C-alpha positions as CSV (number, residue, x, y, z in Angstrom):
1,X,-1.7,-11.2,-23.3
2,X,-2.4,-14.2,-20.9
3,X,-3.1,-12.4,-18.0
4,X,-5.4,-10.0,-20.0
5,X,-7.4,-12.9,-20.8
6,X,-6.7,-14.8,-17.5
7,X,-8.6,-10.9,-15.9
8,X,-11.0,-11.1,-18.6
9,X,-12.6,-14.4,-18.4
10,X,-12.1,-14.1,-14.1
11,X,-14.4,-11.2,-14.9
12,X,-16.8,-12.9,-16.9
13,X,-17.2,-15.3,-14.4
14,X,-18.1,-12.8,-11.1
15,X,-20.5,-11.1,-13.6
16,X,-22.4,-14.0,-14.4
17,X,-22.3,-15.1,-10.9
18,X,-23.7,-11.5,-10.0
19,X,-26.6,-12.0,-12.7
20,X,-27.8,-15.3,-11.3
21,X,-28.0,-13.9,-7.3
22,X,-30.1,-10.4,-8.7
23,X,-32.2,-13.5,-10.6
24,X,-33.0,-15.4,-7.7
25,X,-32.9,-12.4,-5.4
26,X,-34.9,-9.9,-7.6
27,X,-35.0,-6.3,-5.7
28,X,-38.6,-5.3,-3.9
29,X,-41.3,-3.5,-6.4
30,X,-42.8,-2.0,-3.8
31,X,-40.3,1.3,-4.2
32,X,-39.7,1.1,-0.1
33,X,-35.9,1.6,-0.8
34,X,-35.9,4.9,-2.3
35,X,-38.4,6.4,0.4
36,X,-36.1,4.5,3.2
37,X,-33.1,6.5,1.8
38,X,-35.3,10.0,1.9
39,X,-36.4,9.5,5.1
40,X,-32.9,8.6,7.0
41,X,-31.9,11.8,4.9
42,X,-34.1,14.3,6.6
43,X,-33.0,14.1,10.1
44,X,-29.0,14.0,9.2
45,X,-29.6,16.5,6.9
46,X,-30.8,18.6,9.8
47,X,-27.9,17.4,12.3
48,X,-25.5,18.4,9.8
49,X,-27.2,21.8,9.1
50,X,-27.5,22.4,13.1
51,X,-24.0,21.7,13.4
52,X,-22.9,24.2,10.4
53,X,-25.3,26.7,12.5
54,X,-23.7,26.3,15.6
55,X,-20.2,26.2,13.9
56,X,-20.4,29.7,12.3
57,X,-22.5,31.1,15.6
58,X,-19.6,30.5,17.5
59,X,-17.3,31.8,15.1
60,X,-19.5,34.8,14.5
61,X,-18.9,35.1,18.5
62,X,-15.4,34.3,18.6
63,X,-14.7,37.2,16.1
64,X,-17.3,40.0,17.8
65,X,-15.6,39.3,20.9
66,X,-12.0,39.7,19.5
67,X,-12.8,42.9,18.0
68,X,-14.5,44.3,21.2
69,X,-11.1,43.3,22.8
70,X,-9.3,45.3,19.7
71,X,-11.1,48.4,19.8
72,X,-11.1,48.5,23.9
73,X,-15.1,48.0,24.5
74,X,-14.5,44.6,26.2
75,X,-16.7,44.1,29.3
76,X,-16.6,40.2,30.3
77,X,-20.2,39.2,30.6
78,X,-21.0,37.0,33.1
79,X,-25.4,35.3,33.0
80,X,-26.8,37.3,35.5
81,X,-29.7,35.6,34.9
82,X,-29.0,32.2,35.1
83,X,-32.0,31.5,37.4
84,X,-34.6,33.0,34.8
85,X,-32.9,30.9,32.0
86,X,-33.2,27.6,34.5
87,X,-36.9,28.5,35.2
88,X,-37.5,29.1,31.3
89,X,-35.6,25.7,30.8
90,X,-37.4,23.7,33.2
91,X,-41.1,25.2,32.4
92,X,-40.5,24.0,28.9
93,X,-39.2,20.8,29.8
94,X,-41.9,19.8,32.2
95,X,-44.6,21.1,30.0
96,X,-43.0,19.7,27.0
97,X,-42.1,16.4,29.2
98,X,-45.4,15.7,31.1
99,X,-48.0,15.3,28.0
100,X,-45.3,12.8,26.0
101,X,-44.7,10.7,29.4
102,X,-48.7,9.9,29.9
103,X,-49.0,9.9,25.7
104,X,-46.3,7.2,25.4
105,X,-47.5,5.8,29.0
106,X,-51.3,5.5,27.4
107,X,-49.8,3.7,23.9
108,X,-47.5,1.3,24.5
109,X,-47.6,1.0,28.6
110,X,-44.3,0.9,30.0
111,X,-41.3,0.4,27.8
112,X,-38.5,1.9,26.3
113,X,-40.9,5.0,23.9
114,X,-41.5,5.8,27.8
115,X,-37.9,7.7,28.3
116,X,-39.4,9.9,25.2
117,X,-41.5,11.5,27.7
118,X,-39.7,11.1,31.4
119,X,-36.4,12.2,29.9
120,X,-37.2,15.7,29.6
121,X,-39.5,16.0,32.2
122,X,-36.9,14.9,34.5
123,X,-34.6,17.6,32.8
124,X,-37.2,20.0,33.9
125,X,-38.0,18.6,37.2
126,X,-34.1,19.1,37.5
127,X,-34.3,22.5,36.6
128,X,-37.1,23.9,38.5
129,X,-35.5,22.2,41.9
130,X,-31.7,24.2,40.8
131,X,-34.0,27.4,40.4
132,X,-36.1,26.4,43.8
133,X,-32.8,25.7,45.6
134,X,-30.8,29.0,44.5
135,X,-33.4,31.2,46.2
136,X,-31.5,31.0,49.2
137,X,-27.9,32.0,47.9
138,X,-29.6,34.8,45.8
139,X,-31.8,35.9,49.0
140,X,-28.2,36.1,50.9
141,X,-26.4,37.9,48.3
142,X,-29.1,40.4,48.6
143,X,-28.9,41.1,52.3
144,X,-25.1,40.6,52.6
């Protein structure tokens, strides 16, 4: 029965301590809270909806394949087009790269919003020099 009192009061006591910090501490009226918690929501909302896409993709895959294996109509599937999908990639980088690099060059001059833009246009740089340098091997292939 002490100890229930002893809990009771200790109680008492954090509450009212709690009450007097919210008093000198009142929260915002402005509402920015509840629109700070929407908007962190949207993009993990759409990481963890990417990751549920790519999760049942892959098992989607996973389980086409294994019944191709099953039934016999297997053929391994290597990218014979590699090259096109490295020129697609690197177009689309560049392009996509190029206007954010001089955007965030023109805004805030040179700082960090600057590897926004150079980022992916160096991805796509990357890409269309792996494309411009596999000409050769593919030109070889072709003759040997």
């Amino acid at each position: 029965m002490m100890e229930e009192s002893a809990d009771i009061a200790r109680l008492t006591a954090a509450l009212e301590r709690l009450v007097q910090l919210l008093e000198k501490h009142p929260p915002s009226s402005s509402g920015g809270s509840a629109s700070e918690v929407i908007l962190s929501l949207v993009p993990l909302s759409g990481v963890v909806f990417g990751c549920v896409l790519l999760f049942f993709f892959f098992l989607w895959q996973y389980r086409l394949r294994r019944e191709l294996i099953r039934s016999g109509q297997y053929r391994p599937m290597f990218m014979a087009n590699i090259r096109t999908l490295t020129l697609l990639i690197g177009i689309m980088g560049a392009a996509s790269g190029l206007p954010m690099t001089i955007l965030f060059l023109s805004i805030e001059g040179v700082s960090y919003a600057l590897l926004g833009g150079l980022l992916p246009l160096c991805a796509g740089i990357g890409f269309l020099v792996f494309y411009a340098l596999t000409i050769h091997s593919e030109r070889e292939k072709e003759r040997g």
